[in-house]
Amino acid sequence: MKPIWIVDDDPSIRFVLEKALARENLPTRSFTHPREVLDALADVAAGDSARQGPQVLVSDIRMPGGSGLQLLEQVRQQQPGLPVIIMTAYSDLDSAVSAFQRGAFEYLPKPFDLPKAVELIRRAVEESQREEVTEERQTATPEMLGQAPAMQDVFRAIGRLSQSQVTVLITGESGSGKELVARALHKHSPVAEGPFVAINTAAIPKDLLESELFGHERGAFTGAQTQRRGRFEQAEGGTLFLDEIGDMPFDLQTRLLRVLSDGQFYRVGGHAAVKAHVRVIAATHQNLEQRVKDGAFREDLFHRLNVIRLRLPALRERHEDVPMLTRHFLQQSARQLGVEPKRISDAALARLGQFAFPGNVRQLENICHWLTVMAPAQVISLQDLPPEVLDSAPGAEQAAAGVEAREAPGASSETVDGAMVPSTAATSRDERPVAWPPGLTATGHGTGSGGFVPASPSGSAAAMPPAAMAPGAGMTDAAGWEPALEAEAQKLLAAGQTEVWDVLTRRFESRLIRTALAATHGRRMEAAQRLGIGRNTITRKIQELGLDAAEDLGV
């Protein structure tokens, strides 16, 4: 681990912090004034292998060699992600405000309680390590984020489609990121050099939508002063993304079907056919099979669009992605607003992870933007979260949302999260059959001629484990695990047990770490990231709890 850098002209402060941190197995390096720190950073930047950069910087605010606030500004320019703790004996409002405005991790007034100071430094270390893990995984900002298995299936499907121009239908709830998937399909396709043109068919009035799609000739209607190219012509040689296709007016569906079948169309008021060399990707949050049954959507158009189907999971189905997405959106909001990115506490992150997000990823993005503006401190705490998150009942809405998703009327049993589902329609000259890659196998089930699901290693169709289908599976009762904890504490106290806190905490941490490592197949870094702690923390806890043996870890 990299050392904690301590900057203070008072040798007694440096000595006390060095000894306290040494007892916590945290290495240190001390400086007497800011100039030494800047020189040391320059050596590290120049590649001095004998020196390591800081994990955390702890600096006094006023020193003979310069100001701690000025040092903070200069360090933040060189290492924006480095947590900096400002110490000062001048506990006034201006100092605190100045420290936070310049991006300090925390403000520590003197004289300070040493255990609290050490705990603050440890929190800063864990935050720094979390940021390092995030940077390792996001060296270049990806177009889409997701570690959940359902999202990984979507990524695999995009990769398998990268050499094809086949028509794709993307389904998923509003706000789940369907346009991002469409853009990724375009970017990783043979027509990536062509334009990507998007149109929301539900957002344009019916009378204007035909002209928007196909263009019009001069004089075709009142106000048509010049010839206008429509979206199909604008997307020539590229991709046309038809969002919310389920809301397209019925009469326009016929014209769209003609374009997909014949590869040509007529402008409004025109008599000359225009060739369309365009890849079409459509998206909808509606159940198109049900819309077909209700007579609101043409069945032949549905089959023409439904060549390959990608189902994008709702955010409540991929809660493990909430921490990564939250930090990403906080960074993004900070860049947009031109401010320092805020950090989020573990408690606040855990509460977000319990929220059902009816608005999906878009709602999380909006919450992060709101927090960037409204959260009063640089570190977002639990009470800073918006009312809709704090007022929701933890756990209850996920279960309700899961039941609602499973019982949705007309839900198709052949649609598999992130899997590519072929339609039963005959293919046109531009929609030749796709050679299904290894890893996909026909199940023979479903309402159509057969669905396709990812194959298990044995070659049989993969099945969802029963535990994954029951919200709250594994819990002792509907009330959760807290009553069991309370009963255990009462039993130990009644028996005269001493140090009950340490006993139960040790058992709790052991079980939590074993469970996380079992879920990640023994990968400690991933387990630490999913638990929301630092790599060094999980390593230290494993040693303290005596979990080093593989049989103790359950891996």
mmCIF file with all atom_site columns, N, CA and C in Angstrom, residues 392-452:
data_model
loop_
_atom_site.group_PDB
_atom_site.id
_atom_site.type_symbol
_atom_site.label_atom_id
_atom_site.label_alt_id
_atom_site.label_comp_id
_atom_site.label_asym_id
_atom_site.label_entity_id
_atom_site.label_seq_id
_atom_site.pdbx_PDB_ins_code
_atom_site.Cartn_x
_atom_site.Cartn_y
_atom_site.Cartn_z
_atom_site.occupancy
_atom_site.B_iso_or_equiv
_atom_site.pdbx_formal_charge
_atom_site.auth_seq_id
_atom_site.auth_comp_id
_atom_site.auth_asym_id
_atom_site.auth_atom_id
_atom_site.pdbx_PDB_model_num
ATOM 1   N N  . SER A 1 392 ? -38.993 5.359   0.586   1.00 0.00 ? 392 SER A N  1
ATOM 2   C CA . SER A 1 392 ? -39.398 4.042   0.089   1.00 0.00 ? 392 SER A CA 1
ATOM 3   C C  . SER A 1 392 ? -39.056 2.977   1.119   1.00 0.00 ? 392 SER A C  1
ATOM 4   N N  . ALA A 1 393 ? -39.821 1.899   1.108   1.00 0.00 ? 393 ALA A N  1
ATOM 5   C CA . ALA A 1 393 ? -39.594 0.797   2.053   1.00 0.00 ? 393 ALA A CA 1
ATOM 6   C C  . ALA A 1 393 ? -38.524 -0.118  1.499   1.00 0.00 ? 393 ALA A C  1
ATOM 7   N N  . PRO A 1 394 ? -37.366 -0.261  2.181   1.00 0.00 ? 394 PRO A N  1
ATOM 8   C CA . PRO A 1 394 ? -36.296 -1.117  1.657   1.00 0.00 ? 394 PRO A CA 1
ATOM 9   C C  . PRO A 1 394 ? -36.776 -2.540  1.452   1.00 0.00 ? 394 PRO A C  1
ATOM 10  N N  . GLY A 1 395 ? -36.473 -3.072  0.264   1.00 0.00 ? 395 GLY A N  1
ATOM 11  C CA . GLY A 1 395 ? -36.769 -4.463  -0.014  1.00 0.00 ? 395 GLY A CA 1
ATOM 12  C C  . GLY A 1 395 ? -38.173 -4.709  -0.518  1.00 0.00 ? 395 GLY A C  1
ATOM 13  N N  . ALA A 1 396 ? -39.175 -3.949  0.011   1.00 0.00 ? 396 ALA A N  1
ATOM 14  C CA . ALA A 1 396 ? -40.553 -4.234  -0.356  1.00 0.00 ? 396 ALA A CA 1
ATOM 15  C C  . ALA A 1 396 ? -40.829 -3.926  -1.810  1.00 0.00 ? 396 ALA A C  1
ATOM 16  N N  . GLU A 1 397 ? -40.279 -2.782  -2.283  1.00 0.00 ? 397 GLU A N  1
ATOM 17  C CA . GLU A 1 397 ? -40.625 -2.414  -3.646  1.00 0.00 ? 397 GLU A CA 1
ATOM 18  C C  . GLU A 1 397 ? -39.898 -3.264  -4.682  1.00 0.00 ? 397 GLU A C  1
ATOM 19  N N  . GLN A 1 398 ? -38.698 -3.804  -4.307  1.00 0.00 ? 398 GLN A N  1
ATOM 20  C CA . GLN A 1 398 ? -38.056 -4.707  -5.253  1.00 0.00 ? 398 GLN A CA 1
ATOM 21  C C  . GLN A 1 398 ? -38.913 -5.951  -5.452  1.00 0.00 ? 398 GLN A C  1
ATOM 22  N N  . ALA A 1 399 ? -39.421 -6.501  -4.331  1.00 0.00 ? 399 ALA A N  1
ATOM 23  C CA . ALA A 1 399 ? -40.233 -7.701  -4.440  1.00 0.00 ? 399 ALA A CA 1
ATOM 24  C C  . ALA A 1 399 ? -41.490 -7.422  -5.244  1.00 0.00 ? 399 ALA A C  1
ATOM 25  N N  . ALA A 1 400 ? -42.125 -6.265  -4.968  1.00 0.00 ? 400 ALA A N  1
ATOM 26  C CA . ALA A 1 400 ? -43.336 -5.920  -5.709  1.00 0.00 ? 400 ALA A CA 1
ATOM 27  C C  . ALA A 1 400 ? -43.038 -5.723  -7.178  1.00 0.00 ? 400 ALA A C  1
ATOM 28  N N  . ALA A 1 401 ? -41.912 -5.053  -7.473  1.00 0.00 ? 401 ALA A N  1
ATOM 29  C CA . ALA A 1 401 ? -41.548 -4.814  -8.866  1.00 0.00 ? 401 ALA A CA 1
ATOM 30  C C  . ALA A 1 401 ? -41.252 -6.128  -9.573  1.00 0.00 ? 401 ALA A C  1
ATOM 31  N N  . GLY A 1 402 ? -40.593 -7.053  -8.859  1.00 0.00 ? 402 GLY A N  1
ATOM 32  C CA . GLY A 1 402 ? -40.298 -8.344  -9.470  1.00 0.00 ? 402 GLY A CA 1
ATOM 33  C C  . GLY A 1 402 ? -41.557 -9.126  -9.770  1.00 0.00 ? 402 GLY A C  1
ATOM 34  N N  . VAL A 1 403 ? -42.536 -9.091  -8.841  1.00 0.00 ? 403 VAL A N  1
ATOM 35  C CA . VAL A 1 403 ? -43.803 -9.778  -9.072  1.00 0.00 ? 403 VAL A CA 1
ATOM 36  C C  . VAL A 1 403 ? -44.535 -9.154  -10.242 1.00 0.00 ? 403 VAL A C  1
ATOM 37  N N  . GLU A 1 404 ? -44.532 -7.798  -10.288 1.00 0.00 ? 404 GLU A N  1
ATOM 38  C CA . GLU A 1 404 ? -45.212 -7.103  -11.375 1.00 0.00 ? 404 GLU A CA 1
ATOM 39  C C  . GLU A 1 404 ? -44.602 -7.473  -12.715 1.00 0.00 ? 404 GLU A C  1
ATOM 40  N N  . ALA A 1 405 ? -43.247 -7.577  -12.754 1.00 0.00 ? 405 ALA A N  1
ATOM 41  C CA . ALA A 1 405 ? -42.578 -7.924  -14.012 1.00 0.00 ? 405 ALA A CA 1
ATOM 42  C C  . ALA A 1 405 ? -42.923 -9.346  -14.429 1.00 0.00 ? 405 ALA A C  1
ATOM 43  N N  . ARG A 1 406 ? -42.989 -10.270 -13.432 1.00 0.00 ? 406 ARG A N  1
ATOM 44  C CA . ARG A 1 406 ? -43.256 -11.662 -13.782 1.00 0.00 ? 406 ARG A CA 1
ATOM 45  C C  . ARG A 1 406 ? -44.709 -11.877 -14.201 1.00 0.00 ? 406 ARG A C  1
ATOM 46  N N  . GLU A 1 407 ? -45.635 -11.020 -13.663 1.00 0.00 ? 407 GLU A N  1
ATOM 47  C CA . GLU A 1 407 ? -47.046 -11.226 -13.930 1.00 0.00 ? 407 GLU A CA 1
ATOM 48  C C  . GLU A 1 407 ? -47.593 -10.277 -14.983 1.00 0.00 ? 407 GLU A C  1
ATOM 49  N N  . ALA A 1 408 ? -46.697 -9.583  -15.699 1.00 0.00 ? 408 ALA A N  1
ATOM 50  C CA . ALA A 1 408 ? -47.160 -8.633  -16.715 1.00 0.00 ? 408 ALA A CA 1
ATOM 51  C C  . ALA A 1 408 ? -47.992 -9.364  -17.754 1.00 0.00 ? 408 ALA A C  1
ATOM 52  N N  . PRO A 1 409 ? -49.166 -8.823  -18.103 1.00 0.00 ? 409 PRO A N  1
ATOM 53  C CA . PRO A 1 409 ? -50.025 -9.517  -19.077 1.00 0.00 ? 409 PRO A CA 1
ATOM 54  C C  . PRO A 1 409 ? -49.349 -9.626  -20.426 1.00 0.00 ? 409 PRO A C  1
ATOM 55  N N  . GLY A 1 410 ? -49.442 -10.807 -21.005 1.00 0.00 ? 410 GLY A N  1
ATOM 56  C CA . GLY A 1 410 ? -48.900 -11.018 -22.345 1.00 0.00 ? 410 GLY A CA 1
ATOM 57  C C  . GLY A 1 410 ? -47.405 -11.176 -22.369 1.00 0.00 ? 410 GLY A C  1
ATOM 58  N N  . ALA A 1 411 ? -46.777 -11.340 -21.189 1.00 0.00 ? 411 ALA A N  1
ATOM 59  C CA . ALA A 1 411 ? -45.322 -11.489 -21.182 1.00 0.00 ? 411 ALA A CA 1
ATOM 60  C C  . ALA A 1 411 ? -44.927 -12.725 -21.964 1.00 0.00 ? 411 ALA A C  1
ATOM 61  N N  . SER A 1 412 ? -43.928 -12.591 -22.816 1.00 0.00 ? 412 SER A N  1
ATOM 62  C CA . SER A 1 412 ? -43.521 -13.696 -23.687 1.00 0.00 ? 412 SER A CA 1
ATOM 63  C C  . SER A 1 412 ? -42.540 -14.596 -22.971 1.00 0.00 ? 412 SER A C  1
ATOM 64  N N  . SER A 1 413 ? -42.827 -15.886 -22.968 1.00 0.00 ? 413 SER A N  1
ATOM 65  C CA . SER A 1 413 ? -41.949 -16.822 -22.275 1.00 0.00 ? 413 SER A CA 1
ATOM 66  C C  . SER A 1 413 ? -40.697 -17.117 -23.064 1.00 0.00 ? 413 SER A C  1
ATOM 67  N N  . GLU A 1 414 ? -40.634 -16.697 -24.330 1.00 0.00 ? 414 GLU A N  1
ATOM 68  C CA . GLU A 1 414 ? -39.456 -17.028 -25.129 1.00 0.00 ? 414 GLU A CA 1
ATOM 69  C C  . GLU A 1 414 ? -38.408 -15.934 -25.087 1.00 0.00 ? 414 GLU A C  1
ATOM 70  N N  . THR A 1 415 ? -38.706 -14.797 -24.445 1.00 0.00 ? 415 THR A N  1
ATOM 71  C CA . THR A 1 415 ? -37.735 -13.725 -24.369 1.00 0.00 ? 415 THR A CA 1
ATOM 72  C C  . THR A 1 415 ? -36.824 -13.968 -23.182 1.00 0.00 ? 415 THR A C  1
ATOM 73  N N  . VAL A 1 416 ? -35.527 -13.976 -23.417 1.00 0.00 ? 416 VAL A N  1
ATOM 74  C CA . VAL A 1 416 ? -34.550 -14.257 -22.377 1.00 0.00 ? 416 VAL A CA 1
ATOM 75  C C  . VAL A 1 416 ? -33.672 -13.035 -22.216 1.00 0.00 ? 416 VAL A C  1
ATOM 76  N N  . ASP A 1 417 ? -33.361 -12.652 -20.948 1.00 0.00 ? 417 ASP A N  1
ATOM 77  C CA . ASP A 1 417 ? -32.555 -11.470 -20.690 1.00 0.00 ? 417 ASP A CA 1
ATOM 78  C C  . ASP A 1 417 ? -31.300 -11.468 -21.535 1.00 0.00 ? 417 ASP A C  1
ATOM 79  N N  . GLY A 1 418 ? -31.185 -10.441 -22.366 1.00 0.00 ? 418 GLY A N  1
ATOM 80  C CA . GLY A 1 418 ? -29.968 -10.247 -23.117 1.00 0.00 ? 418 GLY A CA 1
ATOM 81  C C  . GLY A 1 418 ? -29.737 -11.259 -24.216 1.00 0.00 ? 418 GLY A C  1
ATOM 82  N N  . ALA A 1 419 ? -30.590 -12.283 -24.343 1.00 0.00 ? 419 ALA A N  1
ATOM 83  C CA . ALA A 1 419 ? -30.367 -13.300 -25.370 1.00 0.00 ? 419 ALA A CA 1
ATOM 84  C C  . ALA A 1 419 ? -30.934 -12.829 -26.689 1.00 0.00 ? 419 ALA A C  1
ATOM 85  N N  . MET A 1 420 ? -30.413 -13.375 -27.786 1.00 0.00 ? 420 MET A N  1
ATOM 86  C CA . MET A 1 420 ? -30.905 -13.031 -29.111 1.00 0.00 ? 420 MET A CA 1
ATOM 87  C C  . MET A 1 420 ? -32.021 -13.993 -29.468 1.00 0.00 ? 420 MET A C  1
ATOM 88  N N  . VAL A 1 421 ? -33.208 -13.476 -29.748 1.00 0.00 ? 421 VAL A N  1
ATOM 89  C CA . VAL A 1 421 ? -34.376 -14.312 -30.004 1.00 0.00 ? 421 VAL A CA 1
ATOM 90  C C  . VAL A 1 421 ? -34.775 -14.185 -31.450 1.00 0.00 ? 421 VAL A C  1
ATOM 91  N N  . PRO A 1 422 ? -34.719 -15.252 -32.261 1.00 0.00 ? 422 PRO A N  1
ATOM 92  C CA . PRO A 1 422 ? -35.093 -15.158 -33.670 1.00 0.00 ? 422 PRO A CA 1
ATOM 93  C C  . PRO A 1 422 ? -36.603 -15.159 -33.831 1.00 0.00 ? 422 PRO A C  1
ATOM 94  N N  . SER A 1 423 ? -37.081 -14.484 -34.831 1.00 0.00 ? 423 SER A N  1
ATOM 95  C CA . SER A 1 423 ? -38.511 -14.489 -35.108 1.00 0.00 ? 423 SER A CA 1
ATOM 96  C C  . SER A 1 423 ? -38.862 -15.692 -35.963 1.00 0.00 ? 423 SER A C  1
ATOM 97  N N  . THR A 1 424 ? -40.193 -15.933 -36.102 1.00 0.00 ? 424 THR A N  1
ATOM 98  C CA . THR A 1 424 ? -40.643 -17.056 -36.922 1.00 0.00 ? 424 THR A CA 1
ATOM 99  C C  . THR A 1 424 ? -40.949 -16.622 -38.339 1.00 0.00 ? 424 THR A C  1
ATOM 100 N N  . ALA A 1 425 ? -40.785 -15.318 -38.610 1.00 0.00 ? 425 ALA A N  1
ATOM 101 C CA . ALA A 1 425 ? -41.133 -14.819 -39.938 1.00 0.00 ? 425 ALA A CA 1
ATOM 102 C C  . ALA A 1 425 ? -40.097 -15.240 -40.961 1.00 0.00 ? 425 ALA A C  1
ATOM 103 N N  . ALA A 1 426 ? -40.542 -15.313 -42.217 1.00 0.00 ? 426 ALA A N  1
ATOM 104 C CA . ALA A 1 426 ? -39.612 -15.601 -43.306 1.00 0.00 ? 426 ALA A CA 1
ATOM 105 C C  . ALA A 1 426 ? -38.700 -14.409 -43.488 1.00 0.00 ? 426 ALA A C  1
ATOM 106 N N  . THR A 1 427 ? -37.466 -14.652 -43.851 1.00 0.00 ? 427 THR A N  1
ATOM 107 C CA . THR A 1 427 ? -36.509 -13.571 -44.008 1.00 0.00 ? 427 THR A CA 1
ATOM 108 C C  . THR A 1 427 ? -36.571 -13.017 -45.417 1.00 0.00 ? 427 THR A C  1
ATOM 109 N N  . SER A 1 428 ? -36.300 -11.712 -45.519 1.00 0.00 ? 428 SER A N  1
ATOM 110 C CA . SER A 1 428 ? -36.286 -11.066 -46.832 1.00 0.00 ? 428 SER A CA 1
ATOM 111 C C  . SER A 1 428 ? -34.896 -11.181 -47.425 1.00 0.00 ? 428 SER A C  1
ATOM 112 N N  . ARG A 1 429 ? -34.723 -10.586 -48.591 1.00 0.00 ? 429 ARG A N  1
ATOM 113 C CA . ARG A 1 429 ? -33.418 -10.685 -49.243 1.00 0.00 ? 429 ARG A CA 1
ATOM 114 C C  . ARG A 1 429 ? -32.333 -10.008 -48.407 1.00 0.00 ? 429 ARG A C  1
ATOM 115 N N  . ASP A 1 430 ? -32.701 -9.009  -47.569 1.00 0.00 ? 430 ASP A N  1
ATOM 116 C CA . ASP A 1 430 ? -31.710 -8.326  -46.739 1.00 0.00 ? 430 ASP A CA 1
ATOM 117 C C  . ASP A 1 430 ? -31.645 -8.905  -45.337 1.00 0.00 ? 430 ASP A C  1
ATOM 118 N N  . GLU A 1 431 ? -32.446 -9.936  -45.075 1.00 0.00 ? 431 GLU A N  1
ATOM 119 C CA . GLU A 1 431 ? -32.507 -10.478 -43.721 1.00 0.00 ? 431 GLU A CA 1
ATOM 120 C C  . GLU A 1 431 ? -32.287 -11.988 -43.786 1.00 0.00 ? 431 GLU A C  1
ATOM 121 N N  . ARG A 1 432 ? -31.139 -12.380 -44.292 1.00 0.00 ? 432 ARG A N  1
ATOM 122 C CA . ARG A 1 432 ? -30.821 -13.794 -44.404 1.00 0.00 ? 432 ARG A CA 1
ATOM 123 C C  . ARG A 1 432 ? -30.609 -14.393 -43.021 1.00 0.00 ? 432 ARG A C  1
ATOM 124 N N  . PRO A 1 433 ? -30.811 -15.708 -42.890 1.00 0.00 ? 433 PRO A N  1
ATOM 125 C CA . PRO A 1 433 ? -30.693 -16.331 -41.574 1.00 0.00 ? 433 PRO A CA 1
ATOM 126 C C  . PRO A 1 433 ? -29.320 -16.078 -40.968 1.00 0.00 ? 433 PRO A C  1
ATOM 127 N N  . VAL A 1 434 ? -29.294 -15.889 -39.650 1.00 0.00 ? 434 VAL A N  1
ATOM 128 C CA . VAL A 1 434 ? -28.049 -15.663 -38.928 1.00 0.00 ? 434 VAL A CA 1
ATOM 129 C C  . VAL A 1 434 ? -27.464 -16.993 -38.508 1.00 0.00 ? 434 VAL A C  1
ATOM 130 N N  . ALA A 1 435 ? -26.159 -17.164 -38.663 1.00 0.00 ? 435 ALA A N  1
ATOM 131 C CA . ALA A 1 435 ? -25.496 -18.372 -38.177 1.00 0.00 ? 435 ALA A CA 1
ATOM 132 C C  . ALA A 1 435 ? -25.324 -18.238 -36.681 1.00 0.00 ? 435 ALA A C  1
ATOM 133 N N  . TRP A 1 436 ? -26.109 -19.001 -35.918 1.00 0.00 ? 436 TRP A N  1
ATOM 134 C CA . TRP A 1 436 ? -26.072 -18.858 -34.462 1.00 0.00 ? 436 TRP A CA 1
ATOM 135 C C  . TRP A 1 436 ? -24.754 -19.359 -33.918 1.00 0.00 ? 436 TRP A C  1
ATOM 136 N N  . PRO A 1 437 ? -24.072 -18.567 -33.105 1.00 0.00 ? 437 PRO A N  1
ATOM 137 C CA . PRO A 1 437 ? -22.737 -18.921 -32.607 1.00 0.00 ? 437 PRO A CA 1
ATOM 138 C C  . PRO A 1 437 ? -22.807 -19.962 -31.507 1.00 0.00 ? 437 PRO A C  1
ATOM 139 N N  . PRO A 1 438 ? -21.651 -20.583 -31.197 1.00 0.00 ? 438 PRO A N  1
ATOM 140 C CA . PRO A 1 438 ? -21.614 -21.536 -30.078 1.00 0.00 ? 438 PRO A CA 1
ATOM 141 C C  . PRO A 1 438 ? -22.043 -20.835 -28.803 1.00 0.00 ? 438 PRO A C  1
ATOM 142 N N  . GLY A 1 439 ? -22.741 -21.562 -27.924 1.00 0.00 ? 439 GLY A N  1
ATOM 143 C CA . GLY A 1 439 ? -23.209 -20.953 -26.685 1.00 0.00 ? 439 GLY A CA 1
ATOM 144 C C  . GLY A 1 439 ? -24.681 -20.642 -26.716 1.00 0.00 ? 439 GLY A C  1
ATOM 145 N N  . LEU A 1 440 ? -25.341 -20.753 -27.920 1.00 0.00 ? 440 LEU A N  1
ATOM 146 C CA . LEU A 1 440 ? -26.779 -20.583 -27.989 1.00 0.00 ? 440 LEU A CA 1
ATOM 147 C C  . LEU A 1 440 ? -27.392 -21.891 -28.465 1.00 0.00 ? 440 LEU A C  1
ATOM 148 N N  . THR A 1 441 ? -28.444 -22.329 -27.812 1.00 0.00 ? 441 THR A N  1
ATOM 149 C CA . THR A 1 441 ? -29.051 -23.598 -28.184 1.00 0.00 ? 441 THR A CA 1
ATOM 150 C C  . THR A 1 441 ? -30.553 -23.473 -28.196 1.00 0.00 ? 441 THR A C  1
ATOM 151 N N  . ALA A 1 442 ? -31.211 -24.184 -29.102 1.00 0.00 ? 442 ALA A N  1
ATOM 152 C CA . ALA A 1 442 ? -32.667 -24.121 -29.183 1.00 0.00 ? 442 ALA A CA 1
ATOM 153 C C  . ALA A 1 442 ? -33.288 -24.879 -28.035 1.00 0.00 ? 442 ALA A C  1
ATOM 154 N N  . THR A 1 443 ? -34.312 -24.273 -27.422 1.00 0.00 ? 443 THR A N  1
ATOM 155 C CA . THR A 1 443 ? -34.983 -24.913 -26.300 1.00 0.00 ? 443 THR A CA 1
ATOM 156 C C  . THR A 1 443 ? -36.211 -25.690 -26.747 1.00 0.00 ? 443 THR A C  1
ATOM 157 N N  . GLY A 1 444 ? -36.827 -25.276 -27.872 1.00 0.00 ? 444 GLY A N  1
ATOM 158 C CA . GLY A 1 444 ? -38.056 -25.916 -28.300 1.00 0.00 ? 444 GLY A CA 1
ATOM 159 C C  . GLY A 1 444 ? -39.252 -25.462 -27.507 1.00 0.00 ? 444 GLY A C  1
ATOM 160 N N  . HIS A 1 445 ? -39.076 -24.469 -26.605 1.00 0.00 ? 445 HIS A N  1
ATOM 161 C CA . HIS A 1 445 ? -40.182 -23.969 -25.808 1.00 0.00 ? 445 HIS A CA 1
ATOM 162 C C  . HIS A 1 445 ? -40.593 -22.601 -26.312 1.00 0.00 ? 445 HIS A C  1
ATOM 163 N N  . GLY A 1 446 ? -41.695 -22.093 -25.781 1.00 0.00 ? 446 GLY A N  1
ATOM 164 C CA . GLY A 1 446 ? -42.123 -20.740 -26.125 1.00 0.00 ? 446 GLY A CA 1
ATOM 165 C C  . GLY A 1 446 ? -43.353 -20.769 -26.978 1.00 0.00 ? 446 GLY A C  1
ATOM 166 N N  . THR A 1 447 ? -43.877 -19.588 -27.223 1.00 0.00 ? 447 THR A N  1
ATOM 167 C CA . THR A 1 447 ? -45.125 -19.500 -27.955 1.00 0.00 ? 447 THR A CA 1
ATOM 168 C C  . THR A 1 447 ? -44.911 -19.581 -29.448 1.00 0.00 ? 447 THR A C  1
ATOM 169 N N  . GLY A 1 448 ? -43.676 -19.347 -29.923 1.00 0.00 ? 448 GLY A N  1
ATOM 170 C CA . GLY A 1 448 ? -43.407 -19.397 -31.354 1.00 0.00 ? 448 GLY A CA 1
ATOM 171 C C  . GLY A 1 448 ? -42.837 -20.749 -31.723 1.00 0.00 ? 448 GLY A C  1
ATOM 172 N N  . SER A 1 449 ? -41.987 -20.727 -32.754 1.00 0.00 ? 449 SER A N  1
ATOM 173 C CA . SER A 1 449 ? -41.411 -21.979 -33.233 1.00 0.00 ? 449 SER A CA 1
ATOM 174 C C  . SER A 1 449 ? -40.252 -22.437 -32.386 1.00 0.00 ? 449 SER A C  1
ATOM 175 N N  . GLY A 1 450 ? -39.888 -21.660 -31.400 1.00 0.00 ? 450 GLY A N  1
ATOM 176 C CA . GLY A 1 450 ? -38.774 -22.078 -30.542 1.00 0.00 ? 450 GLY A CA 1
ATOM 177 C C  . GLY A 1 450 ? -37.965 -20.887 -30.119 1.00 0.00 ? 450 GLY A C  1
ATOM 178 N N  . GLY A 1 451 ? -37.590 -20.813 -28.821 1.00 0.00 ? 451 GLY A N  1
ATOM 179 C CA . GLY A 1 451 ? -36.763 -19.722 -28.329 1.00 0.00 ? 451 GLY A CA 1
ATOM 180 C C  . GLY A 1 451 ? -35.317 -20.126 -28.359 1.00 0.00 ? 451 GLY A C  1
ATOM 181 N N  . PHE A 1 452 ? -34.423 -19.165 -28.096 1.00 0.00 ? 452 PHE A N  1
ATOM 182 C CA . PHE A 1 452 ? -33.007 -19.462 -27.987 1.00 0.00 ? 452 PHE A CA 1
ATOM 183 C C  . PHE A 1 452 ? -32.530 -18.901 -26.670 1.00 0.00 ? 452 PHE A C  1
#
